[in-house]
Amino acid sequence: MPGTGLKIPAQQEHAKTCLENKITEAIEDVGFEAKLIDEEVKEKNVLLCRLHIKGMACKYCTSTVEFALQASPGVQRASVALATEEAEIRYDRRIISASQLIQAVEETGFEAILVTTGEDQSRIDLKMDGVLDETLIMILKSSVQALPGVENITFNSELHKVTISYKPDQTGPRDLIEVINSATFGHVNASIYLEADGRDQHRYGEIKRYRQSFLWSLIFTIPVFLTSMVFMYIPWLKDGLEKKVVNMMSIGELVRWILSTPVQFVIGRKFYAGAYKAMCRGSPNMDVLIALGTNTAYFYSVYSVLRAATSENYMSTDFFETSSMLISFILLGKYLEILAKGKTSEAIAKLMDLAPETATLLMYDHEGNVVGEKEIDSRLIQKNDVIKVVPGGKVASDGFVIWGQSHVNESMVTGESRPVAKRKGDTVIGGTVNENGVLHVRATFVGSEGALAQIVRLVESAQMAKAPVQKFADHISRVFVPLKKAEQSAPCFQVILFSMLTWLTWFVAGRLHSYPHSWIPQSMDSFQLALQFGISVMVIACPCALGLATPTAVMVATGVGASHGVLIKGGQALESAQKVDCIVFDKTGTLTIGKPVVVDTKLLKNMVLREFYDYAAAAEVNSEHPLAKAIVEHAKKLHPEENHIWPEAREFISVTGQGVKVDVSDKSVIVGNKSFMLSSGIDISLEALEILMEEEEKARTGIIVAIDQEVVGIISVSDPIKPNAHEVISYLKSMNVESIMVTGDNWGTANAIGKEVGIEKIIAEAKPEQKAERVKELQLSGRTVAMVGDGINDSPALVSADVGLAIGAGTDVAIEAADIVLMKSNLEDVITAIDLSRKTFFRIRMNYVWALGYNVIGIPIAAGVLFPSTGFRLPPWVAGAAMAASSVSVVCWSLLLRYYKAPKIVGS
């Protein structure tokens, strides 16, 4: 046993495991959550790390990085996305560290930047204004590390920046700045390091570099294009360009050579660097194809020109325009692609912009009186700070109201259009807007712990998660990569071989005169023509756009969904939602408001109504069920005092979906439904059964109260139906989606609610496990099932369904179990989730048409299939433009999802 130091034989270990499982199940059966401590420790050591990766050009780069990470010891799961240029790694910190993960990436030839380690700590960058010498750095380091909660501190002397990791519940940024300023005796002044997010900074830098490179390339490429393609048709210019400089070398050839050289080796050096790294790691990529294609054209042209310069009768043919124009078009394509990819995450940027830049900090004396206020950077807020929020101002941090009352507009976070009343004790969310009164808010969750940060993290994780349809792209890619370990390889070797085969075919055909020489331009021989075909194939054949087809659409869709109050947890949920043809609805809190109220009480024994409710409330006060809360709230109204104390309840037993049993003042009290009473051995009188039937016909829930095994009364509770519930069910029917209601409530109430909202198929008096069984039965019949619920009792069904949709106002357990969270708690968002997923996958299918179309149509044309019949050939620079256009078109097609509008429901 743990702590005894004794070794347990296998039989005893097995018995111990069985006992632990039984204890866990017993605790969970009574409505509580149980977890073995050693499992909890193990879970705490499993973290989620995010890395930004520079230099990935295509899907095969992501496969290389992903394989390297997966092969690292301690890594449980790794996902790399080309669209976001990020990796998300689930790892055990006891086996491997974040720095070792970075090293694993860099060993593949890419650069990795740490975004977050996933540890339970915050991180802040501070700017050091002043002269930093070794002595001051040592003093700073020791002073900061002495603070409780400080985990790590690193200095960047060049940028005068210090990065500190800390635990927010023990210290905060203001404490850190204060310690730094005092420890350096005023020689150094610390402040927030103002810079864009590392990923944004990298993207903006990349956009700037590609734009500058493209513009510089144009300066040299346009004259090359004009001298080779345009001026040759203007007689007086043609004569000037064809004048010989040395032997047969002309002025035009020399000019093109001079102008194309900086494009090839200076502006195009990025492709050389990328090709070198790719070859070093044994996984050639698009950079290798570009480098090979442009070098072939450039160096053949150099050979041809030099041969003309040393010969008196050799007529040279150069392809300098091919190399320079190819590089220019690819630079343009990459610039447009990165520009477009940046727009896919605009929804996240808008969410992050909700937080205010400054906050008003209240200062208190030792007696708790406000003595002043100070405006601070909102990033400097610490736990337990009290923030003043004026009318029209934004709430700077998650917290609770300690003074004042007002209405707060939470639509930007929850989607709820009506302002929510707030008074002392109510919670508020950072980023929301205060409407009228002044509020004093005590900060509880700051920085990465806030609701806004968690929503952003959820959307970012969803954008990283791969949809199953991505396997289609992988399968198609393997056509280009018919190797044993296709996921570690690139198509380059096959493309190069095919290019060489194309060149050889046309060269041999020319030599054997299998096609008339009239087809060949006068300035070319069969070798040069074959060379053009080979280069064109090499450039156009890389299926780069396939790697962007799915992730870009998923990125945009999850962002758009978040802006509509629909949080989609990844590509799997998105893909499953578009296939849904059957939705199972819970009743309470889903089809109804979820805040039932007591509307009637029938006493079957002579007793005071207040005494009756004292027993009922004492039994239900520890229950989280909405019906229990309604009983307690009604009982409070029967007592004049504000905080009435209920009689002590002992031996509390909760049976999920049925009721509770307790001992109150030496009496056994049972509160629950009819089946719960019968299973507890309590007889229900005919009068009580008639009352229950009447209440069911009125769509009310009859709750039976029994004291000492005798029914003493029935409480009637009604839960209003949500607005537009009937219209939502009708609209789903028009989408060919069947609606089913599964509830733990009685048949009468369930039938009445079902009739009112338009649901014909109803399953009532279902226990939580029976809800999950019904879902599985529907799945076995071939249906794709979605489950919509809000409570703990819905969690098994939410997990069992193909798609689980949790109402945002529901329990944390339900939200955790769901695939999609409806933040606004509106039923209309069920339609939005399904409609958005269908439109997204229409975009994805079209992306595959675009991506494959370029390759399927472009490769044969580039290889010269039309040349024998029409004399048409695809110049390499056009092939390069087509390749760049394929990626740009895929990203732009996905970006159209940004203009998605949710369906309008009649009556909403």
PDB file of N, CA and C in Angstrom, residues 273-356:
ATOM      1  N   ALA A 273      18.550  29.140 -49.073  1.00  0.00           N
ATOM      2  CA  ALA A 273      18.677  28.804 -47.651  1.00  0.00           C
ATOM      3  C   ALA A 273      17.675  27.725 -47.261  1.00  0.00           C
ATOM      4  N   GLY A 274      16.436  27.881 -47.743  1.00  0.00           N
ATOM      5  CA  GLY A 274      15.409  26.884 -47.440  1.00  0.00           C
ATOM      6  C   GLY A 274      15.718  25.531 -48.050  1.00  0.00           C
ATOM      7  N   ALA A 275      16.242  25.547 -49.284  1.00  0.00           N
ATOM      8  CA  ALA A 275      16.585  24.295 -49.965  1.00  0.00           C
ATOM      9  C   ALA A 275      17.735  23.588 -49.256  1.00  0.00           C
ATOM     10  N   TYR A 276      18.718  24.383 -48.800  1.00  0.00           N
ATOM     11  CA  TYR A 276      19.869  23.792 -48.098  1.00  0.00           C
ATOM     12  C   TYR A 276      19.423  23.113 -46.801  1.00  0.00           C
ATOM     13  N   LYS A 277      18.580  23.810 -46.018  1.00  0.00           N
ATOM     14  CA  LYS A 277      18.095  23.231 -44.766  1.00  0.00           C
ATOM     15  C   LYS A 277      17.253  21.985 -45.025  1.00  0.00           C
ATOM     16  N   ALA A 278      16.434  22.044 -46.075  1.00  0.00           N
ATOM     17  CA  ALA A 278      15.583  20.899 -46.391  1.00  0.00           C
ATOM     18  C   ALA A 278      16.413  19.690 -46.792  1.00  0.00           C
ATOM     19  N   MET A 279      17.455  19.918 -47.575  1.00  0.00           N
ATOM     20  CA  MET A 279      18.314  18.807 -47.996  1.00  0.00           C
ATOM     21  C   MET A 279      19.104  18.251 -46.813  1.00  0.00           C
ATOM     22  N   CYS A 280      19.498  19.137 -45.889  1.00  0.00           N
ATOM     23  CA  CYS A 280      20.247  18.684 -44.707  1.00  0.00           C
ATOM     24  C   CYS A 280      19.405  17.759 -43.840  1.00  0.00           C
ATOM     25  N   ARG A 281      18.096  18.032 -43.748  1.00  0.00           N
ATOM     26  CA  ARG A 281      17.249  17.180 -42.918  1.00  0.00           C
ATOM     27  C   ARG A 281      16.649  16.019 -43.722  1.00  0.00           C
ATOM     28  N   GLY A 282      17.045  15.919 -45.010  1.00  0.00           N
ATOM     29  CA  GLY A 282      16.614  14.790 -45.828  1.00  0.00           C
ATOM     30  C   GLY A 282      15.155  14.828 -46.206  1.00  0.00           C
ATOM     31  N   SER A 283      14.564  16.032 -46.242  1.00  0.00           N
ATOM     32  CA  SER A 283      13.149  16.160 -46.600  1.00  0.00           C
ATOM     33  C   SER A 283      12.962  17.350 -47.521  1.00  0.00           C
ATOM     34  N   PRO A 284      13.294  17.184 -48.813  1.00  0.00           N
ATOM     35  CA  PRO A 284      13.184  18.289 -49.770  1.00  0.00           C
ATOM     36  C   PRO A 284      11.772  18.857 -49.825  1.00  0.00           C
ATOM     37  N   ASN A 285      11.683  20.170 -50.031  1.00  0.00           N
ATOM     38  CA  ASN A 285      10.379  20.833 -50.066  1.00  0.00           C
ATOM     39  C   ASN A 285      10.268  21.718 -51.302  1.00  0.00           C
ATOM     40  N   MET A 286       9.312  22.640 -51.255  1.00  0.00           N
ATOM     41  CA  MET A 286       9.074  23.516 -52.392  1.00  0.00           C
ATOM     42  C   MET A 286      10.300  24.363 -52.717  1.00  0.00           C
ATOM     43  N   ASP A 287      11.062  24.768 -51.698  1.00  0.00           N
ATOM     44  CA  ASP A 287      12.263  25.574 -51.937  1.00  0.00           C
ATOM     45  C   ASP A 287      13.259  24.839 -52.827  1.00  0.00           C
ATOM     46  N   VAL A 288      13.350  23.527 -52.650  1.00  0.00           N
ATOM     47  CA  VAL A 288      14.264  22.716 -53.470  1.00  0.00           C
ATOM     48  C   VAL A 288      13.815  22.746 -54.930  1.00  0.00           C
ATOM     49  N   LEU A 289      12.497  22.611 -55.150  1.00  0.00           N
ATOM     50  CA  LEU A 289      11.978  22.643 -56.526  1.00  0.00           C
ATOM     51  C   LEU A 289      12.245  23.997 -57.183  1.00  0.00           C
ATOM     52  N   ILE A 290      12.027  25.076 -56.433  1.00  0.00           N
ATOM     53  CA  ILE A 290      12.244  26.418 -56.989  1.00  0.00           C
ATOM     54  C   ILE A 290      13.721  26.622 -57.296  1.00  0.00           C
ATOM     55  N   ALA A 291      14.565  26.231 -56.335  1.00  0.00           N
ATOM     56  CA  ALA A 291      16.008  26.395 -56.542  1.00  0.00           C
ATOM     57  C   ALA A 291      16.487  25.590 -57.744  1.00  0.00           C
ATOM     58  N   LEU A 292      16.003  24.354 -57.869  1.00  0.00           N
ATOM     59  CA  LEU A 292      16.411  23.517 -59.008  1.00  0.00           C
ATOM     60  C   LEU A 292      15.916  24.097 -60.328  1.00  0.00           C
ATOM     61  N   GLY A 293      14.633  24.484 -60.326  1.00  0.00           N
ATOM     62  CA  GLY A 293      14.055  25.007 -61.562  1.00  0.00           C
ATOM     63  C   GLY A 293      14.723  26.280 -62.034  1.00  0.00           C
ATOM     64  N   THR A 294      14.907  27.233 -61.117  1.00  0.00           N
ATOM     65  CA  THR A 294      15.501  28.520 -61.507  1.00  0.00           C
ATOM     66  C   THR A 294      16.987  28.371 -61.831  1.00  0.00           C
ATOM     67  N   ASN A 295      17.691  27.520 -61.061  1.00  0.00           N
ATOM     68  CA  ASN A 295      19.118  27.307 -61.339  1.00  0.00           C
ATOM     69  C   ASN A 295      19.337  26.634 -62.693  1.00  0.00           C
ATOM     70  N   THR A 296      18.433  25.691 -63.009  1.00  0.00           N
ATOM     71  CA  THR A 296      18.553  25.023 -64.310  1.00  0.00           C
ATOM     72  C   THR A 296      18.425  26.039 -65.438  1.00  0.00           C
ATOM     73  N   ALA A 297      17.385  26.894 -65.325  1.00  0.00           N
ATOM     74  CA  ALA A 297      17.176  27.912 -66.361  1.00  0.00           C
ATOM     75  C   ALA A 297      18.326  28.907 -66.392  1.00  0.00           C
ATOM     76  N   TYR A 298      18.771  29.361 -65.211  1.00  0.00           N
ATOM     77  CA  TYR A 298      19.813  30.388 -65.149  1.00  0.00           C
ATOM     78  C   TYR A 298      21.151  29.860 -65.668  1.00  0.00           C
ATOM     79  N   PHE A 299      21.592  28.715 -65.145  1.00  0.00           N
ATOM     80  CA  PHE A 299      22.930  28.234 -65.514  1.00  0.00           C
ATOM     81  C   PHE A 299      22.986  27.698 -66.945  1.00  0.00           C
ATOM     82  N   TYR A 300      21.864  27.170 -67.452  1.00  0.00           N
ATOM     83  CA  TYR A 300      21.865  26.808 -68.875  1.00  0.00           C
ATOM     84  C   TYR A 300      22.016  28.063 -69.723  1.00  0.00           C
ATOM     85  N   SER A 301      21.309  29.151 -69.289  1.00  0.00           N
ATOM     86  CA  SER A 301      21.403  30.415 -70.030  1.00  0.00           C
ATOM     87  C   SER A 301      22.831  30.955 -69.993  1.00  0.00           C
ATOM     88  N   VAL A 302      23.478  30.867 -68.826  1.00  0.00           N
ATOM     89  CA  VAL A 302      24.868  31.316 -68.699  1.00  0.00           C
ATOM     90  C   VAL A 302      25.764  30.502 -69.641  1.00  0.00           C
ATOM     91  N   TYR A 303      25.560  29.189 -69.650  1.00  0.00           N
ATOM     92  CA  TYR A 303      26.338  28.321 -70.538  1.00  0.00           C
ATOM     93  C   TYR A 303      26.130  28.724 -71.999  1.00  0.00           C
ATOM     94  N   SER A 304      24.854  28.956 -72.348  1.00  0.00           N
ATOM     95  CA  SER A 304      24.538  29.292 -73.739  1.00  0.00           C
ATOM     96  C   SER A 304      25.159  30.623 -74.152  1.00  0.00           C
ATOM     97  N   VAL A 305      25.094  31.620 -73.252  1.00  0.00           N
ATOM     98  CA  VAL A 305      25.648  32.945 -73.559  1.00  0.00           C
ATOM     99  C   VAL A 305      27.177  32.895 -73.647  1.00  0.00           C
ATOM    100  N   LEU A 306      27.801  32.195 -72.711  1.00  0.00           N
ATOM    101  CA  LEU A 306      29.259  32.080 -72.736  1.00  0.00           C
ATOM    102  C   LEU A 306      29.738  31.323 -73.973  1.00  0.00           C
ATOM    103  N   ARG A 307      28.960  30.313 -74.358  1.00  0.00           N
ATOM    104  CA  ARG A 307      29.332  29.574 -75.571  1.00  0.00           C
ATOM    105  C   ARG A 307      29.226  30.485 -76.790  1.00  0.00           C
ATOM    106  N   ALA A 308      28.202  31.347 -76.829  1.00  0.00           N
ATOM    107  CA  ALA A 308      28.060  32.295 -77.938  1.00  0.00           C
ATOM    108  C   ALA A 308      29.205  33.298 -77.951  1.00  0.00           C
ATOM    109  N   ALA A 309      29.660  33.684 -76.752  1.00  0.00           N
ATOM    110  CA  ALA A 309      30.754  34.654 -76.656  1.00  0.00           C
ATOM    111  C   ALA A 309      32.079  34.077 -77.125  1.00  0.00           C
ATOM    112  N   THR A 310      32.195  32.756 -77.104  1.00  0.00           N
ATOM    113  CA  THR A 310      33.450  32.111 -77.509  1.00  0.00           C
ATOM    114  C   THR A 310      33.340  31.444 -78.871  1.00  0.00           C
ATOM    115  N   SER A 311      32.212  31.680 -79.539  1.00  0.00           N
ATOM    116  CA  SER A 311      32.012  31.050 -80.843  1.00  0.00           C
ATOM    117  C   SER A 311      31.602  32.100 -81.866  1.00  0.00           C
ATOM    118  N   GLU A 312      31.945  31.825 -83.110  1.00  0.00           N
ATOM    119  CA  GLU A 312      31.592  32.771 -84.174  1.00  0.00           C
ATOM    120  C   GLU A 312      30.338  32.365 -84.927  1.00  0.00           C
ATOM    121  N   ASN A 313      29.784  31.168 -84.611  1.00  0.00           N
ATOM    122  CA  ASN A 313      28.593  30.745 -85.352  1.00  0.00           C
ATOM    123  C   ASN A 313      27.496  30.130 -84.478  1.00  0.00           C
ATOM    124  N   TYR A 314      27.689  30.097 -83.139  1.00  0.00           N
ATOM    125  CA  TYR A 314      26.679  29.488 -82.261  1.00  0.00           C
ATOM    126  C   TYR A 314      25.632  30.527 -81.871  1.00  0.00           C
ATOM    127  N   MET A 315      24.365  30.215 -82.166  1.00  0.00           N
ATOM    128  CA  MET A 315      23.253  31.099 -81.808  1.00  0.00           C
ATOM    129  C   MET A 315      22.704  30.652 -80.444  1.00  0.00           C
ATOM    130  N   SER A 316      22.869  31.493 -79.461  1.00  0.00           N
ATOM    131  CA  SER A 316      22.442  31.093 -78.107  1.00  0.00           C
ATOM    132  C   SER A 316      20.950  31.358 -77.899  1.00  0.00           C
ATOM    133  N   THR A 317      20.375  30.588 -76.994  1.00  0.00           N
ATOM    134  CA  THR A 317      18.996  30.813 -76.530  1.00  0.00           C
ATOM    135  C   THR A 317      19.027  30.841 -75.011  1.00  0.00           C
ATOM    136  N   ASP A 318      18.635  31.964 -74.421  1.00  0.00           N
ATOM    137  CA  ASP A 318      18.705  32.064 -72.956  1.00  0.00           C
ATOM    138  C   ASP A 318      17.310  32.009 -72.350  1.00  0.00           C
ATOM    139  N   PHE A 319      17.269  31.598 -71.068  1.00  0.00           N
ATOM    140  CA  PHE A 319      16.019  31.532 -70.282  1.00  0.00           C
ATOM    141  C   PHE A 319      16.123  32.404 -69.038  1.00  0.00           C
ATOM    142  N   PHE A 320      16.859  33.530 -69.164  1.00  0.00           N
ATOM    143  CA  PHE A 320      17.007  34.396 -68.000  1.00  0.00           C
ATOM    144  C   PHE A 320      15.655  34.923 -67.521  1.00  0.00           C
ATOM    145  N   GLU A 321      14.732  35.171 -68.459  1.00  0.00           N
ATOM    146  CA  GLU A 321      13.407  35.648 -68.052  1.00  0.00           C
ATOM    147  C   GLU A 321      12.662  34.580 -67.250  1.00  0.00           C
ATOM    148  N   THR A 322      12.956  33.298 -67.539  1.00  0.00           N
ATOM    149  CA  THR A 322      12.308  32.211 -66.802  1.00  0.00           C
ATOM    150  C   THR A 322      12.700  32.241 -65.333  1.00  0.00           C
ATOM    151  N   SER A 323      13.990  32.324 -65.055  1.00  0.00           N
ATOM    152  CA  SER A 323      14.443  32.303 -63.657  1.00  0.00           C
ATOM    153  C   SER A 323      13.989  33.540 -62.895  1.00  0.00           C
ATOM    154  N   SER A 324      14.130  34.714 -63.477  1.00  0.00           N
ATOM    155  CA  SER A 324      13.783  35.944 -62.755  1.00  0.00           C
ATOM    156  C   SER A 324      12.269  36.094 -62.583  1.00  0.00           C
ATOM    157  N   MET A 325      11.511  35.779 -63.642  1.00  0.00           N
ATOM    158  CA  MET A 325      10.057  35.917 -63.537  1.00  0.00           C
ATOM    159  C   MET A 325       9.463  34.861 -62.614  1.00  0.00           C
ATOM    160  N   LEU A 326      10.061  33.671 -62.629  1.00  0.00           N
ATOM    161  CA  LEU A 326       9.602  32.610 -61.743  1.00  0.00           C
ATOM    162  C   LEU A 326       9.762  33.027 -60.282  1.00  0.00           C
ATOM    163  N   ILE A 327      10.920  33.556 -59.943  1.00  0.00           N
ATOM    164  CA  ILE A 327      11.168  34.010 -58.571  1.00  0.00           C
ATOM    165  C   ILE A 327      10.224  35.156 -58.205  1.00  0.00           C
ATOM    166  N   SER A 328       9.998  36.085 -59.123  1.00  0.00           N
ATOM    167  CA  SER A 328       9.115  37.222 -58.854  1.00  0.00           C
ATOM    168  C   SER A 328       7.689  36.781 -58.594  1.00  0.00           C
ATOM    169  N   PHE A 329       7.183  35.861 -59.420  1.00  0.00           N
ATOM    170  CA  PHE A 329       5.808  35.403 -59.240  1.00  0.00           C
ATOM    171  C   PHE A 329       5.645  34.603 -57.945  1.00  0.00           C
ATOM    172  N   ILE A 330       6.633  33.814 -57.593  1.00  0.00           N
ATOM    173  CA  ILE A 330       6.544  33.042 -56.348  1.00  0.00           C
ATOM    174  C   ILE A 330       6.601  33.971 -55.139  1.00  0.00           C
ATOM    175  N   LEU A 331       7.436  35.008 -55.211  1.00  0.00           N
ATOM    176  CA  LEU A 331       7.472  35.998 -54.129  1.00  0.00           C
ATOM    177  C   LEU A 331       6.130  36.708 -53.991  1.00  0.00           C
ATOM    178  N   LEU A 332       5.511  37.042 -55.121  1.00  0.00           N
ATOM    179  CA  LEU A 332       4.195  37.672 -55.095  1.00  0.00           C
ATOM    180  C   LEU A 332       3.172  36.730 -54.472  1.00  0.00           C
ATOM    181  N   GLY A 333       3.222  35.459 -54.895  1.00  0.00           N
ATOM    182  CA  GLY A 333       2.291  34.474 -54.356  1.00  0.00           C
ATOM    183  C   GLY A 333       2.439  34.293 -52.855  1.00  0.00           C
ATOM    184  N   LYS A 334       3.688  34.219 -52.367  1.00  0.00           N
ATOM    185  CA  LYS A 334       3.925  34.051 -50.937  1.00  0.00           C
ATOM    186  C   LYS A 334       3.464  35.297 -50.163  1.00  0.00           C
ATOM    187  N   TYR A 335       3.699  36.468 -50.739  1.00  0.00           N
ATOM    188  CA  TYR A 335       3.266  37.710 -50.098  1.00  0.00           C
ATOM    189  C   TYR A 335       1.748  37.729 -49.945  1.00  0.00           C
ATOM    190  N   LEU A 336       1.031  37.406 -51.016  1.00  0.00           N
ATOM    191  CA  LEU A 336      -0.437  37.391 -50.965  1.00  0.00           C
ATOM    192  C   LEU A 336      -0.949  36.302 -50.029  1.00  0.00           C
ATOM    193  N   GLU A 337      -0.265  35.150 -50.027  1.00  0.00           N
ATOM    194  CA  GLU A 337      -0.677  34.037 -49.169  1.00  0.00           C
ATOM    195  C   GLU A 337      -0.548  34.395 -47.692  1.00  0.00           C
ATOM    196  N   ILE A 338       0.595  34.982 -47.305  1.00  0.00           N
ATOM    197  CA  ILE A 338       0.805  35.349 -45.902  1.00  0.00           C
ATOM    198  C   ILE A 338      -0.154  36.465 -45.497  1.00  0.00           C
ATOM    199  N   LEU A 339      -0.392  37.393 -46.425  1.00  0.00           N
ATOM    200  CA  LEU A 339      -1.333  38.481 -46.169  1.00  0.00           C
ATOM    201  C   LEU A 339      -2.722  37.915 -45.905  1.00  0.00           C
ATOM    202  N   ALA A 340      -3.124  36.937 -46.731  1.00  0.00           N
ATOM    203  CA  ALA A 340      -4.450  36.334 -46.588  1.00  0.00           C
ATOM    204  C   ALA A 340      -4.538  35.477 -45.339  1.00  0.00           C
ATOM    205  N   LYS A 341      -3.466  34.716 -45.044  1.00  0.00           N
ATOM    206  CA  LYS A 341      -3.485  33.853 -43.866  1.00  0.00           C
ATOM    207  C   LYS A 341      -3.606  34.672 -42.589  1.00  0.00           C
ATOM    208  N   GLY A 342      -3.046  35.883 -42.597  1.00  0.00           N
ATOM    209  CA  GLY A 342      -3.146  36.736 -41.422  1.00  0.00           C
ATOM    210  C   GLY A 342      -4.579  37.124 -41.112  1.00  0.00           C
ATOM    211  N   LYS A 343      -5.411  37.208 -42.149  1.00  0.00           N
ATOM    212  CA  LYS A 343      -6.802  37.598 -41.962  1.00  0.00           C
ATOM    213  C   LYS A 343      -7.651  36.457 -41.409  1.00  0.00           C
ATOM    214  N   THR A 344      -7.136  35.212 -41.490  1.00  0.00           N
ATOM    215  CA  THR A 344      -7.919  34.074 -40.992  1.00  0.00           C
ATOM    216  C   THR A 344      -8.078  34.108 -39.483  1.00  0.00           C
ATOM    217  N   SER A 345      -7.188  34.810 -38.785  1.00  0.00           N
ATOM    218  CA  SER A 345      -7.261  34.855 -37.324  1.00  0.00           C
ATOM    219  C   SER A 345      -7.746  36.210 -36.810  1.00  0.00           C
ATOM    220  N   GLU A 346      -8.465  36.948 -37.648  1.00  0.00           N
ATOM    221  CA  GLU A 346      -8.949  38.270 -37.242  1.00  0.00           C
ATOM    222  C   GLU A 346      -9.920  38.183 -36.068  1.00  0.00           C
ATOM    223  N   ALA A 347     -10.695  37.083 -36.019  1.00  0.00           N
ATOM    224  CA  ALA A 347     -11.663  36.934 -34.932  1.00  0.00           C
ATOM    225  C   ALA A 347     -10.965  36.897 -33.576  1.00  0.00           C
ATOM    226  N   ILE A 348      -9.819  36.220 -33.513  1.00  0.00           N
ATOM    227  CA  ILE A 348      -9.056  36.152 -32.265  1.00  0.00           C
ATOM    228  C   ILE A 348      -8.539  37.540 -31.895  1.00  0.00           C
ATOM    229  N   ALA A 349      -8.042  38.258 -32.896  1.00  0.00           N
ATOM    230  CA  ALA A 349      -7.533  39.612 -32.644  1.00  0.00           C
ATOM    231  C   ALA A 349      -8.639  40.515 -32.100  1.00  0.00           C
ATOM    232  N   LYS A 350      -9.860  40.374 -32.635  1.00  0.00           N
ATOM    233  CA  LYS A 350     -10.980  41.189 -32.158  1.00  0.00           C
ATOM    234  C   LYS A 350     -11.328  40.841 -30.711  1.00  0.00           C
ATOM    235  N   LEU A 351     -11.266  39.552 -30.387  1.00  0.00           N
ATOM    236  CA  LEU A 351     -11.531  39.138 -29.005  1.00  0.00           C
ATOM    237  C   LEU A 351     -10.505  39.742 -28.048  1.00  0.00           C
ATOM    238  N   MET A 352      -9.240  39.699 -28.456  1.00  0.00           N
ATOM    239  CA  MET A 352      -8.173  40.213 -27.593  1.00  0.00           C
ATOM    240  C   MET A 352      -8.266  41.733 -27.441  1.00  0.00           C
ATOM    241  N   ASP A 353      -8.798  42.396 -28.461  1.00  0.00           N
ATOM    242  CA  ASP A 353      -8.923  43.856 -28.402  1.00  0.00           C
ATOM    243  C   ASP A 353     -10.036  44.321 -27.467  1.00  0.00           C
ATOM    244  N   LEU A 354     -10.871  43.378 -26.989  1.00  0.00           N
ATOM    245  CA  LEU A 354     -11.958  43.755 -26.085  1.00  0.00           C
ATOM    246  C   LEU A 354     -11.428  44.276 -24.753  1.00  0.00           C
ATOM    247  N   ALA A 355     -10.259  43.785 -24.344  1.00  0.00           N
ATOM    248  CA  ALA A 355      -9.694  44.213 -23.061  1.00  0.00           C
ATOM    249  C   ALA A 355      -9.283  45.677 -23.130  1.00  0.00           C
ATOM    250  N   PRO A 356      -9.603  46.478 -22.104  1.00  0.00           N
ATOM    251  CA  PRO A 356      -9.218  47.899 -22.119  1.00  0.00           C
ATOM    252  C   PRO A 356      -7.716  48.065 -21.913  1.00  0.00           C
TER     253      PRO A 356
END
